[in-house]
CSV table of C-alpha atoms and ligand atoms in Angstrom, one decimal:
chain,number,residue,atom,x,y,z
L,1,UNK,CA,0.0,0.0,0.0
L,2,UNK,CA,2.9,2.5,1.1
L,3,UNK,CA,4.2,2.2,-2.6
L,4,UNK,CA,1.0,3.5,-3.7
L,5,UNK,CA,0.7,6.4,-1.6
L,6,UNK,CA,2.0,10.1,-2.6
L,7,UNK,CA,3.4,12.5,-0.7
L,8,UNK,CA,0.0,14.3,0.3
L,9,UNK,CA,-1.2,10.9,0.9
L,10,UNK,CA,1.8,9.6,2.8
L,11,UNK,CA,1.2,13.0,5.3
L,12,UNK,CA,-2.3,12.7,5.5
L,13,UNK,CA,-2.1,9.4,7.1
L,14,UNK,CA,0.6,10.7,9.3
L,15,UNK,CA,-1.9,13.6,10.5
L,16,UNK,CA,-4.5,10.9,11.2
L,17,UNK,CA,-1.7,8.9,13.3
L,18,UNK,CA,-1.2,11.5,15.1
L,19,UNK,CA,-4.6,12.8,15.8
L,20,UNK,CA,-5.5,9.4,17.0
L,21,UNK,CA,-2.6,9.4,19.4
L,22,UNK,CA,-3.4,12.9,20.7
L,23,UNK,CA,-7.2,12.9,20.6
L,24,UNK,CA,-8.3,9.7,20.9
L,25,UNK,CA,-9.9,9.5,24.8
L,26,UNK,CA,-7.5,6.7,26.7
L,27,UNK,CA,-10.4,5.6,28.8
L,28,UNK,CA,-12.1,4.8,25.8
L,29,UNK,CA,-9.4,3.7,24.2
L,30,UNK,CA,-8.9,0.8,26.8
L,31,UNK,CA,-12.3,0.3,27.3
L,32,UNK,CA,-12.7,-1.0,23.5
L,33,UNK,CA,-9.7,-2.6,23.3
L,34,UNK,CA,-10.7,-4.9,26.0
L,35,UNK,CA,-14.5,-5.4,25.5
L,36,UNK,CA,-14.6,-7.3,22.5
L,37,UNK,CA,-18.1,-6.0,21.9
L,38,UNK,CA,-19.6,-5.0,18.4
L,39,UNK,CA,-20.1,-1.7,19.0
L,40,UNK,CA,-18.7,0.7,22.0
L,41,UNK,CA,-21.8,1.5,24.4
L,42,UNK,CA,-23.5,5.0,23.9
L,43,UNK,CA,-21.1,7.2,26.2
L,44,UNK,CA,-18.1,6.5,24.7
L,45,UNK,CA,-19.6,6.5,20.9
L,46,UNK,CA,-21.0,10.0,21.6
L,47,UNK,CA,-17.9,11.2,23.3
L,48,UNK,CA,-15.3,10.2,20.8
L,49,UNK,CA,-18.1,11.1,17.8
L,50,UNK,CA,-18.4,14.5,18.9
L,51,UNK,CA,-14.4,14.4,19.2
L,52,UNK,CA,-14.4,13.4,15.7
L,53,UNK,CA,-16.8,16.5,14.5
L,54,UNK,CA,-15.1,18.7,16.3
L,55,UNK,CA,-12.2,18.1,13.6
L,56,UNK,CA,-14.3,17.6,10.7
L,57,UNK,CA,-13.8,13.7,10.3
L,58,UNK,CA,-16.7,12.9,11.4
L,59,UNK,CA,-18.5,11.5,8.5
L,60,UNK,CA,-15.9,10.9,5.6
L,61,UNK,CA,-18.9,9.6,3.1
L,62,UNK,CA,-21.0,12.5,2.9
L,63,UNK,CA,-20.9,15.5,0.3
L,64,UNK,CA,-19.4,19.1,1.6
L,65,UNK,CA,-22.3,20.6,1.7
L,66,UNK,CA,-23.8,18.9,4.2
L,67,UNK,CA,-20.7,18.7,6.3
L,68,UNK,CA,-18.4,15.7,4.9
L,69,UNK,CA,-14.8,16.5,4.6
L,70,UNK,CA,-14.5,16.5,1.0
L,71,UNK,CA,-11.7,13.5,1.2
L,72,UNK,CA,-10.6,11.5,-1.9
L,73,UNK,CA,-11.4,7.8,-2.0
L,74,UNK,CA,-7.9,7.2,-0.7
L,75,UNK,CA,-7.7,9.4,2.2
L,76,UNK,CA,-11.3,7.6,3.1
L,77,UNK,CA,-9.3,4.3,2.6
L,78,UNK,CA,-6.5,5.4,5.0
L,79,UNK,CA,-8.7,6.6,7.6
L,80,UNK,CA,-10.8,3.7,8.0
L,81,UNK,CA,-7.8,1.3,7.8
L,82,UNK,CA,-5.8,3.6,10.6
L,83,UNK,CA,-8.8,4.1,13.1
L,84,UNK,CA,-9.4,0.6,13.0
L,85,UNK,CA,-5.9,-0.9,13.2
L,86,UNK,CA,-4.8,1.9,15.8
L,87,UNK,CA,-8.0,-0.3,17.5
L,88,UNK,CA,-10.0,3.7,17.9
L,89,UNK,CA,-14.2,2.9,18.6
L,90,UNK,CA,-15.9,2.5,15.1
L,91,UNK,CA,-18.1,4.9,14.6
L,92,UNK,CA,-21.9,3.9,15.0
L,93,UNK,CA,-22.9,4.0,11.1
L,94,UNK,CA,-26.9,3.8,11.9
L,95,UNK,CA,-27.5,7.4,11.7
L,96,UNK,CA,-24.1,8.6,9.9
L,97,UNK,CA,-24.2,6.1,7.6
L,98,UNK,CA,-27.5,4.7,6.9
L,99,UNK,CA,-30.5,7.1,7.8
L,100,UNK,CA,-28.5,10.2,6.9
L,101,UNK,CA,-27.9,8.7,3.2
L,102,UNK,CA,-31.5,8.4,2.8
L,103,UNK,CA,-32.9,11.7,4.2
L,104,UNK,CA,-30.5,13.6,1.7
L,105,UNK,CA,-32.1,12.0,-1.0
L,106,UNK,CA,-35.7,11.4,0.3
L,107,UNK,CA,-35.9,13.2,2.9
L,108,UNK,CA,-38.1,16.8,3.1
L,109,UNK,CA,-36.4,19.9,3.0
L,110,UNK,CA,-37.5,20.4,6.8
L,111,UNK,CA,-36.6,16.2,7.5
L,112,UNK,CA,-33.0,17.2,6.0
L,113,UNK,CA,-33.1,20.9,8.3
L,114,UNK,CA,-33.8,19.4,11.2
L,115,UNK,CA,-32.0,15.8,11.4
L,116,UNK,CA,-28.9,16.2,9.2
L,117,UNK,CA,-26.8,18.4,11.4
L,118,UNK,CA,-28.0,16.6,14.5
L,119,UNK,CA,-26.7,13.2,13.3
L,120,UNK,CA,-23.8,14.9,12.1
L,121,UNK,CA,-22.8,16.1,16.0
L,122,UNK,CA,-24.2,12.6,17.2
L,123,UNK,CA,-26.8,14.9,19.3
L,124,UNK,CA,-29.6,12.0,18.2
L,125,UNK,CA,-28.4,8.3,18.4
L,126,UNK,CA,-30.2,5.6,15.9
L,127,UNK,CA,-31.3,2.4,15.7
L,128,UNK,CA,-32.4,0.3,12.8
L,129,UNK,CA,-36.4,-1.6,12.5
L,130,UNK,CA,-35.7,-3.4,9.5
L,131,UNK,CA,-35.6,-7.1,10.9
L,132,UNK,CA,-38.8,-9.0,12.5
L,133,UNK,CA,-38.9,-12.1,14.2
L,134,UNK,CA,-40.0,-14.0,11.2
L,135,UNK,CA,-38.2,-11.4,8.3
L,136,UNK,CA,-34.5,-10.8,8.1
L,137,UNK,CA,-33.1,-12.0,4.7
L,138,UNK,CA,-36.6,-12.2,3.2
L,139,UNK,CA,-37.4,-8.7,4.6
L,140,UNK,CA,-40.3,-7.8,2.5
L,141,UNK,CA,-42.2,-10.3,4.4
L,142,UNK,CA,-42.2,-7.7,6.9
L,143,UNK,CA,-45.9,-7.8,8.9
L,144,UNK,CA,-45.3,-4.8,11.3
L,145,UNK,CA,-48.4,-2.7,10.4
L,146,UNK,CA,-49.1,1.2,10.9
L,147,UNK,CA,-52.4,2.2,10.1
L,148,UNK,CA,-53.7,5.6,9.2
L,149,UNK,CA,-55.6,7.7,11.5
L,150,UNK,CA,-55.9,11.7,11.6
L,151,UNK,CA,-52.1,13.3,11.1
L,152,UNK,CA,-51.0,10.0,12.3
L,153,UNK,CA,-50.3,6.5,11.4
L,154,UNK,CA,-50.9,3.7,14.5
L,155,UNK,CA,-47.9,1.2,14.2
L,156,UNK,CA,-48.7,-2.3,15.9
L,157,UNK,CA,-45.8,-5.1,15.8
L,158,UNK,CA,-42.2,-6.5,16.4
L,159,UNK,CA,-38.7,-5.5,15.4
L,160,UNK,CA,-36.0,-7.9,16.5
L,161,UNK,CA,-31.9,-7.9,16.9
L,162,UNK,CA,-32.5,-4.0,16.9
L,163,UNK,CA,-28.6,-3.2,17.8
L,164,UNK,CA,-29.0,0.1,20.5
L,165,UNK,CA,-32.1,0.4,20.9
L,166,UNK,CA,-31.6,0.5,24.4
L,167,UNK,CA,-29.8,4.0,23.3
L,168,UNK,CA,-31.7,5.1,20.8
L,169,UNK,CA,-33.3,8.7,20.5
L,170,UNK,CA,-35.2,7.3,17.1
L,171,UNK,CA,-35.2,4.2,15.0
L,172,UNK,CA,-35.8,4.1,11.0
L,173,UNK,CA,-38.2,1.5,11.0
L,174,UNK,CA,-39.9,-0.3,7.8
L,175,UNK,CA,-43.7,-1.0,7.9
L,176,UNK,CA,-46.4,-2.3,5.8
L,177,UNK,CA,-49.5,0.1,5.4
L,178,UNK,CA,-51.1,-1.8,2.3
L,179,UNK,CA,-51.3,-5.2,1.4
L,180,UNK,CA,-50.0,-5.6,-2.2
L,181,UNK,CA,-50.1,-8.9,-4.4
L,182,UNK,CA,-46.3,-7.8,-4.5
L,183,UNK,CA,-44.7,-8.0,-0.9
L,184,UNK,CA,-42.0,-4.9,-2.0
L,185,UNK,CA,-45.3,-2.9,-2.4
L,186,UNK,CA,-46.7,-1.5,0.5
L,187,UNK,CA,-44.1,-1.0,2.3
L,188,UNK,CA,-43.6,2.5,4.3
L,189,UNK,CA,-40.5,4.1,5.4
L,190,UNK,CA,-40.8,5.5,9.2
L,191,UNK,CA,-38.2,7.9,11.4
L,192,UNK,CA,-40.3,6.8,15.3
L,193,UNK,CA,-38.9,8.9,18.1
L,194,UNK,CA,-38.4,6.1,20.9
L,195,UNK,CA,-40.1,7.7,23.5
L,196,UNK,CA,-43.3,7.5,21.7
L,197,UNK,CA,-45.4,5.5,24.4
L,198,UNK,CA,-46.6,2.0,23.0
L,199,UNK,CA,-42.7,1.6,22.9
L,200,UNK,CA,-40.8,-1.1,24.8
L,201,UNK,CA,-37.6,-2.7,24.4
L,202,UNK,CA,-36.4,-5.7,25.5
L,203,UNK,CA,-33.0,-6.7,25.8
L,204,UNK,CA,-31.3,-9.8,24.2
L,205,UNK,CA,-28.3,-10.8,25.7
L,206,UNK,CA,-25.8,-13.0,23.6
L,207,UNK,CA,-23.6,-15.4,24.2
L,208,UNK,CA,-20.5,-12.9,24.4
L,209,UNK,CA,-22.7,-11.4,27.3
L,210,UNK,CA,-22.9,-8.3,26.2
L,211,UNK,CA,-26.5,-6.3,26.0
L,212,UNK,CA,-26.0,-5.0,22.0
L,213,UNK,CA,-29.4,-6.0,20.9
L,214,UNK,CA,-33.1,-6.0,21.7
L,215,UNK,CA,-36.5,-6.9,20.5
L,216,UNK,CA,-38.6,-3.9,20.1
L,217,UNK,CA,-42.4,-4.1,20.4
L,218,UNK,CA,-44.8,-1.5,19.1
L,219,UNK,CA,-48.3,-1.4,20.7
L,220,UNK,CA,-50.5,1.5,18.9
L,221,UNK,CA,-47.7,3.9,18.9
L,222,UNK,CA,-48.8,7.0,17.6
L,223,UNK,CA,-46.4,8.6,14.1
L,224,UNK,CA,-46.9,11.8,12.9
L,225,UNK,CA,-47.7,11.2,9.3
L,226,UNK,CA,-44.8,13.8,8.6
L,227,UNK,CA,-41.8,11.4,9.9
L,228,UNK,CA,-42.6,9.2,6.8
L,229,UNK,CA,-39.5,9.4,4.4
L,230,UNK,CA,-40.6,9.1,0.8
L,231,UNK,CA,-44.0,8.4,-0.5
L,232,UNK,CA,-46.1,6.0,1.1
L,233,UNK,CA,-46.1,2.4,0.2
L,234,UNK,CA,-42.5,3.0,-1.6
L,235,UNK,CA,-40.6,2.2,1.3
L,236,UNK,CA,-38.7,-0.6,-0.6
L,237,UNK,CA,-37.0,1.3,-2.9
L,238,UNK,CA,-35.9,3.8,0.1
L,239,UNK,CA,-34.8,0.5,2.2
L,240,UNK,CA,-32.8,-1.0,-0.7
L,241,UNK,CA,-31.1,2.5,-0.9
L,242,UNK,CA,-30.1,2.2,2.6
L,243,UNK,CA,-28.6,-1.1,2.2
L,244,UNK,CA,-26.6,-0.2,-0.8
L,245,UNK,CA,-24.8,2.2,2.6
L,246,UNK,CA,-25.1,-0.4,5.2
L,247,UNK,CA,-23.5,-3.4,2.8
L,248,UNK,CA,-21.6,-1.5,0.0
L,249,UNK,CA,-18.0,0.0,0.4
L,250,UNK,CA,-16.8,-0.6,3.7
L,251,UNK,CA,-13.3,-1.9,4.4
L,252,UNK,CA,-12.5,-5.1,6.8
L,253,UNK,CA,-8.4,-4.7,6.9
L,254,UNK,CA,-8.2,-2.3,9.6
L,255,UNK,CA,-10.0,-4.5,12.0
L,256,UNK,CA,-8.6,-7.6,10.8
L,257,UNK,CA,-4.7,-6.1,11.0
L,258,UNK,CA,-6.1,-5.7,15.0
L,259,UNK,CA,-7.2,-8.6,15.8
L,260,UNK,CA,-4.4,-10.8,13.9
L,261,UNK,CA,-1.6,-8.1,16.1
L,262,UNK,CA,-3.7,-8.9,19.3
L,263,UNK,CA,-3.4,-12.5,18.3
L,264,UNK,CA,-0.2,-12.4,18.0
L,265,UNK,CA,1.0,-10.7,21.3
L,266,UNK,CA,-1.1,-13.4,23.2
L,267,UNK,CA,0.8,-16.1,21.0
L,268,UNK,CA,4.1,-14.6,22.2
L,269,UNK,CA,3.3,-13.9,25.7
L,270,UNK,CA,2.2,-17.4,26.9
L,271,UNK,CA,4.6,-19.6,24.1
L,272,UNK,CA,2.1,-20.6,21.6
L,273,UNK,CA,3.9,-19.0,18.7
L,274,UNK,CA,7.0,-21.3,19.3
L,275,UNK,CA,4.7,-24.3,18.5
L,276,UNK,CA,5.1,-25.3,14.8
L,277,UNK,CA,1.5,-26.3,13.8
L,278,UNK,CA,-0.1,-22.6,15.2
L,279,UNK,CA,2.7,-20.8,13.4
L,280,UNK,CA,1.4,-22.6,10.5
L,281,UNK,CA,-2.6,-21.5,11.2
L,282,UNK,CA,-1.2,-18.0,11.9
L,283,UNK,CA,0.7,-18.0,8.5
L,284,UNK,CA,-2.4,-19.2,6.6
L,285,UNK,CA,-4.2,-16.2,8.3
L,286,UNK,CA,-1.7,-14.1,7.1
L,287,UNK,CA,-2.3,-15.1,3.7
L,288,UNK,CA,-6.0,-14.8,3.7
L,289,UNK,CA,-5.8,-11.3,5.2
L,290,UNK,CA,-3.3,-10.4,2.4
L,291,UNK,CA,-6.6,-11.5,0.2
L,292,UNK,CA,-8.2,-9.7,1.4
L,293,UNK,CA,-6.1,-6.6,1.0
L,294,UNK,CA,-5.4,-7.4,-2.1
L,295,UNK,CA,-9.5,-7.2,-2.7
L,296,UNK,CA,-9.8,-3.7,-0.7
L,297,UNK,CA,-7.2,-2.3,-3.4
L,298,UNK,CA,-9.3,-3.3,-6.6
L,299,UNK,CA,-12.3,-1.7,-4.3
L,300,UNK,CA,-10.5,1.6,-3.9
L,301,UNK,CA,-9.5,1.9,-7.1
L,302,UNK,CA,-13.0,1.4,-8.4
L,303,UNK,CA,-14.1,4.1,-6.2
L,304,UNK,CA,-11.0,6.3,-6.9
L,305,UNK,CA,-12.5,6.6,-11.0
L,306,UNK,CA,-15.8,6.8,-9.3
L,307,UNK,CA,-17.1,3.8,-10.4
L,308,UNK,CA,-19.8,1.8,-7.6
L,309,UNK,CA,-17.5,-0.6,-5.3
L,310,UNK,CA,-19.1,-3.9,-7.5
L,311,UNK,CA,-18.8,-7.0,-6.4
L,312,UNK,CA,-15.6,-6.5,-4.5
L,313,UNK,CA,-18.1,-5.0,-1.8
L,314,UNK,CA,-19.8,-8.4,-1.3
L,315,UNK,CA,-16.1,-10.7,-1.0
L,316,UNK,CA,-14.9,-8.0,1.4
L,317,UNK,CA,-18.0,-8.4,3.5
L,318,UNK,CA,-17.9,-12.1,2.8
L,319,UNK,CA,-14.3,-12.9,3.2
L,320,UNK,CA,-13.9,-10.4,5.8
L,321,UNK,CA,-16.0,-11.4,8.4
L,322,UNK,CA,-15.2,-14.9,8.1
L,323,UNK,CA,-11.3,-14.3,8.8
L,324,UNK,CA,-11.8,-12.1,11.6
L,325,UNK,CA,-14.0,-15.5,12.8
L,326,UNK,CA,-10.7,-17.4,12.3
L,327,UNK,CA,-8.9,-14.5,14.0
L,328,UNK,CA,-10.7,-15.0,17.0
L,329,UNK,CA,-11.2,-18.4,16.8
L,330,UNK,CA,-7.3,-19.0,16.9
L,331,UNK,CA,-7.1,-16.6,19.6
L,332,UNK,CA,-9.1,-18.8,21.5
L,333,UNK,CA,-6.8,-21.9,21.0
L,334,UNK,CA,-3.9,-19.7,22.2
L,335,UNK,CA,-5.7,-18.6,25.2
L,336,UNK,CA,-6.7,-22.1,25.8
L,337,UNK,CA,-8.7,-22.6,29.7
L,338,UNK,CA,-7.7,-18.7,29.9
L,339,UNK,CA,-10.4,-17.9,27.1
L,340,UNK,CA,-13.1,-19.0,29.0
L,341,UNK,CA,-15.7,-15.8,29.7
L,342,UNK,CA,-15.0,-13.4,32.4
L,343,UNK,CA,-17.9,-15.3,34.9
L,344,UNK,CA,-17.0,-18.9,34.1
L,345,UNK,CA,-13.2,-18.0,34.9
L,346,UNK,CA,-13.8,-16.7,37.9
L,347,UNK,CA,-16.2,-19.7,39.3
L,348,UNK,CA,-13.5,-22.1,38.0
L,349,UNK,CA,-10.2,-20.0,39.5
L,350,UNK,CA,-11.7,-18.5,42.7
L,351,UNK,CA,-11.6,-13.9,42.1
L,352,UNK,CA,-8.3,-13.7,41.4
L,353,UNK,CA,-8.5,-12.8,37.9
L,354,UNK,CA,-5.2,-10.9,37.8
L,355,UNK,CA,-3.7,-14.3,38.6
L,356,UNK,CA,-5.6,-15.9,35.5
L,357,UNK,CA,-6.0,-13.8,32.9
L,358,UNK,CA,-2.5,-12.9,31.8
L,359,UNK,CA,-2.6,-10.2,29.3
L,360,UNK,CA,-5.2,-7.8,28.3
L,361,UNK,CA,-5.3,-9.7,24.7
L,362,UNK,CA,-6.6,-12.3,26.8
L,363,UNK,CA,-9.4,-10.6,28.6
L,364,UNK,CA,-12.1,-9.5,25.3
L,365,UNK,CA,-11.4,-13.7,23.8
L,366,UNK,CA,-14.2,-15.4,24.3
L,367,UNK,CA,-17.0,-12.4,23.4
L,368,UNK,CA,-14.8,-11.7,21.0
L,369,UNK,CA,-14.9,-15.0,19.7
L,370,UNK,CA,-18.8,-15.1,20.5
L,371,UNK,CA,-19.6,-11.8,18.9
L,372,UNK,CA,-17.9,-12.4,15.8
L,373,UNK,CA,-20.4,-15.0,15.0
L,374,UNK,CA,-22.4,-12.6,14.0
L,375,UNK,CA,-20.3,-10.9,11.4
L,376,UNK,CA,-21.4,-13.7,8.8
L,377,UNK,CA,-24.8,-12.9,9.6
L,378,UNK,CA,-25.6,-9.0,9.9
L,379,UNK,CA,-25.5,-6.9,7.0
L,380,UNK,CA,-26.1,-9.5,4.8
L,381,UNK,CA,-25.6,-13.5,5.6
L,382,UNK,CA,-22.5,-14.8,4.2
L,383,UNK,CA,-24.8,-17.4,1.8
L,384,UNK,CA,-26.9,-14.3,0.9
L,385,UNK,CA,-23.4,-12.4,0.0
L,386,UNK,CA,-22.2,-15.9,-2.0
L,387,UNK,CA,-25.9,-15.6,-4.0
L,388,UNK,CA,-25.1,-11.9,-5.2
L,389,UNK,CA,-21.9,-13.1,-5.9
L,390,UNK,CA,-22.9,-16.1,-8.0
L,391,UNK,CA,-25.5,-14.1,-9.6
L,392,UNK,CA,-23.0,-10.7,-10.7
L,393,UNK,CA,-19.7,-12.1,-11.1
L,394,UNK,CA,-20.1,-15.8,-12.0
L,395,UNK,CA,-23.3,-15.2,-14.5
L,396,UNK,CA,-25.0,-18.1,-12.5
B,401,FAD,C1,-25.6,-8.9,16.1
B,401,FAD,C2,-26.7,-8.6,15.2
B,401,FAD,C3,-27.1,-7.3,15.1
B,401,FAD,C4,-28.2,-7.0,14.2
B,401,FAD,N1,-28.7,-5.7,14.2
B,401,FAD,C5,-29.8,-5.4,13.5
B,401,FAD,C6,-30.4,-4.1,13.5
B,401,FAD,O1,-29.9,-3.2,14.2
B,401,FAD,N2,-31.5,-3.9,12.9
B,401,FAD,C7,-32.1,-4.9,12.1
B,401,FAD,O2,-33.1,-4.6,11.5
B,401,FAD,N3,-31.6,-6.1,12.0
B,401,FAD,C8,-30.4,-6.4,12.7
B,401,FAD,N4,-29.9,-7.7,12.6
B,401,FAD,C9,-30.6,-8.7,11.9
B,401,FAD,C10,-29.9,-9.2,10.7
B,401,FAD,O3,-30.1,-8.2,9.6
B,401,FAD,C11,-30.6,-10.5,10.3
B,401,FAD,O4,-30.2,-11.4,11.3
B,401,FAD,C12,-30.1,-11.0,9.0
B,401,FAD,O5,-30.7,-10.3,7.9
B,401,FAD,C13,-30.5,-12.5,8.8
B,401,FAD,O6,-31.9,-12.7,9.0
B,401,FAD,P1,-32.5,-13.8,10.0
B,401,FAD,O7,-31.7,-13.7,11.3
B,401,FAD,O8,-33.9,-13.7,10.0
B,401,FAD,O9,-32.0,-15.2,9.3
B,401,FAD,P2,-32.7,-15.8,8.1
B,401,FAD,O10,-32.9,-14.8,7.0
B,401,FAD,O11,-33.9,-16.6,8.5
B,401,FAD,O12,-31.6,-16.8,7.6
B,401,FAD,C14,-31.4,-18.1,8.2
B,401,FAD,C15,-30.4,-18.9,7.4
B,401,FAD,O13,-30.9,-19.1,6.1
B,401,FAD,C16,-29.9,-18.5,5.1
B,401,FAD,N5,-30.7,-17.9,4.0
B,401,FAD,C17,-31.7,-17.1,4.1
B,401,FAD,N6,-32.0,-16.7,2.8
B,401,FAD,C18,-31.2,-17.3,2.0
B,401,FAD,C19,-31.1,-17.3,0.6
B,401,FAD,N7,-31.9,-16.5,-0.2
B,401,FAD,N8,-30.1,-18.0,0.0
B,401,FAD,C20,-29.3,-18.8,0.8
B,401,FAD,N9,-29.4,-18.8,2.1
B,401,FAD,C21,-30.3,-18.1,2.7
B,401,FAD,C22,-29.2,-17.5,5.9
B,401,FAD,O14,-27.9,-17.2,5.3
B,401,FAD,C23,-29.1,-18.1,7.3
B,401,FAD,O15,-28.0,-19.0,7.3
B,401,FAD,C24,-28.8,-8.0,13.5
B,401,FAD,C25,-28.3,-9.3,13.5
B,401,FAD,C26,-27.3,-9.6,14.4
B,401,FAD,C27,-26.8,-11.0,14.5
């Protein structure tokens, strides 16, 4: 990559080296380098987003007018490779990168006046209602229903692995207001503040033991008719807009780089990278993330002639998520009875953790390992990913 990079380029990433080093909070730092959750909870997202607007980074996608930066598809490349390798909270895309998409091209003139700048300075956190207990990849079998009545439309249903929505000042949320012969039709795109009454979330805790996502349940909760996005009953082609944001374009190598260097340091600390067959996983690891690099290269140079990111999106996703899955699943091995969660070590060993867990590598492993599960399945299932796949680049 350094080959690649001119001079502007080669500072640039130096500024964003040192800007993380300087700006980044340590406290939250530490906290998400040891947490091994998907996404840092809502203190510490607000606090380093607002540290990111403050310098204008906040939102490297959008246009300048609404407040992006104005970066070139390469500085974008090295920012989202350096923030995540330097191991810096991701920044929550729900409202940055999926809602505000969507009101800037579908939104009213007073939708785009009112939310834009407030998602831009993370003053309203998101969440997402696409997802129902019996919809996820087949999502226009959506059944969560929102009837007219008055200014208002009366939603009635379920939303289910809503990430946040504990946090959340308002969810995007898809409903059905007609019933069609075609399932895409009738389908309405809502913005629900989440202290509407009729509101109540419930938390699902997964196996990494973290609270990250809920099921949401909507009983005659009241919408103004003028938080609908788009016409009524088009919400389908607004959704598919957002996904092209929440599947298309974004890059794995940062994360991978820190998980594989995390990885690593455990290996070294407690002897496992002496031992010939895990220096042989580790190496094939290497060469899958080099893949994958490879992969994020032909991406950015689609992008850099401003072509769409293509099919490279969906192997990135695809490939992506599964080697961080091997990441952690190695890291496991090399932790060994030390990988065992948090509650389970300290039942087995007695409270004296320090004792046990020997390096701070070793202390996120197991949610890590349980978390990253779900990388093959949000966003787009890995089989989902291999469909699109077979369909635009194999002809199939
Ligand atoms: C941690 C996490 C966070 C999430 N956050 C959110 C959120 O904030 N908001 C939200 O709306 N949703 C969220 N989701 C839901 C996510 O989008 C869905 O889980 C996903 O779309 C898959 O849907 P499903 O779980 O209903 O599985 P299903 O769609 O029922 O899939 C079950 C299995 O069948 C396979 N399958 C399905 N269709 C096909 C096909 N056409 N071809 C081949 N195989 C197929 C799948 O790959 C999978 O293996 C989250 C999920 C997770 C795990």
């Amino acid at each position: 990559m350094d080959a690649s990079l001119n001079a502007e380029e080669l500072a640039f990433r130096e500024e964003v080296r040192t800007f993380l080093r300087e700006k980044l909070p340590k406290d939250i730092h530490a906290r998400w380098l040891e947490s091994g959750k998907i996404f840092p909870d809502r203190d510490d997202a607000v606090r380093w987003q607002k540290i990111l607007h403050e310098k204008g980074w906040i939102a490297p996608n959008w246009p300048v007018e609404h407040g992006g930066p104005g970066w070139t598809a390469t500085q974008k490349y090295i920012f989202a490779l350096e923030t995540a390798s330097y191991g810096a909270p991701p920044v929550i895309p729900l409202g940055l990168g999926m809602v505000a998409p969507v009101i800037m091209k579908y939104g009213t003139d007073a939708q785009k006046a009112h939310f834009l700048p407030r998602i831009l300075a993370t003053d309203d956190y998101w969440c997402q209602g696409y997802s129902e207990p019996g919809s996820g990849s087949d999502l226009a079998s959506l059944k969560t229903r929102a009837q007219k009545d008055g200014d208002d439309y009366v939603v009635n249903g379920s939303k289910i692995w809503t990430t946040h929505a504990q946090f959340a000042d308002w969810m995007f949320c898809l409903v059905r207001t007609s019933d069609e012969p075609k399932r895409q039709m009738g389908i309405t795109f809502l913005l629900i503040p989440m202290t509407t009454p009729g509101i109540e979330v419930r938390p699902i805790i997964t196996l990494g033991g973290h609270h990250e996502v809920n099921q949401v349940f909507f009983d005659d909760v009241r919408v103004p008719q003028s938080n609908r996005v788009g016409p009524e009953g088009e919400g389908w082609t607004v959704a598919k807009y957002l996904l092209e944001f929440e599947r298309g374009g974004n890059f794995a190598s940062g994360r991978i780089a820190l998980n594989m260097a995390r990885l690593k340091r455990l290996a070294q600390t407690n002897g496992m990278a002496a031992e010939p067959d895990f220096r042989r996983k580790l190496a094939e690891l290497e060469i899958k993330a080099e893949t994958i690099a490879i992969s994020e290269l032909r991406m950015l140079s689609k992008l850099k002639t401003g072509d769409n990111p293509g099919v490279e999106a969906s192997i990135i996703k695809l490939r992506g998520s599964e080697v961080n899955q091997d990441v952690t699943e190695l890291a496991v091995e090399a932790a060994g009875l030390y990988a065992l969660p948090f509650e389970q070590l300290e039942q087995a060993m007695g409270d004296n953790r320090a004792a046990v867990a020997q390096t701070e590598a070793e202390a996120g492993v197991a949610p890590r390992y349980f978390n990253y599960r779900a990388n093959t399945i949000f966003g787009g299932t890995s089989e989902v990913q291999r469909g699109i796949l077979a369909k635009a680049s194999l002809g199939l």
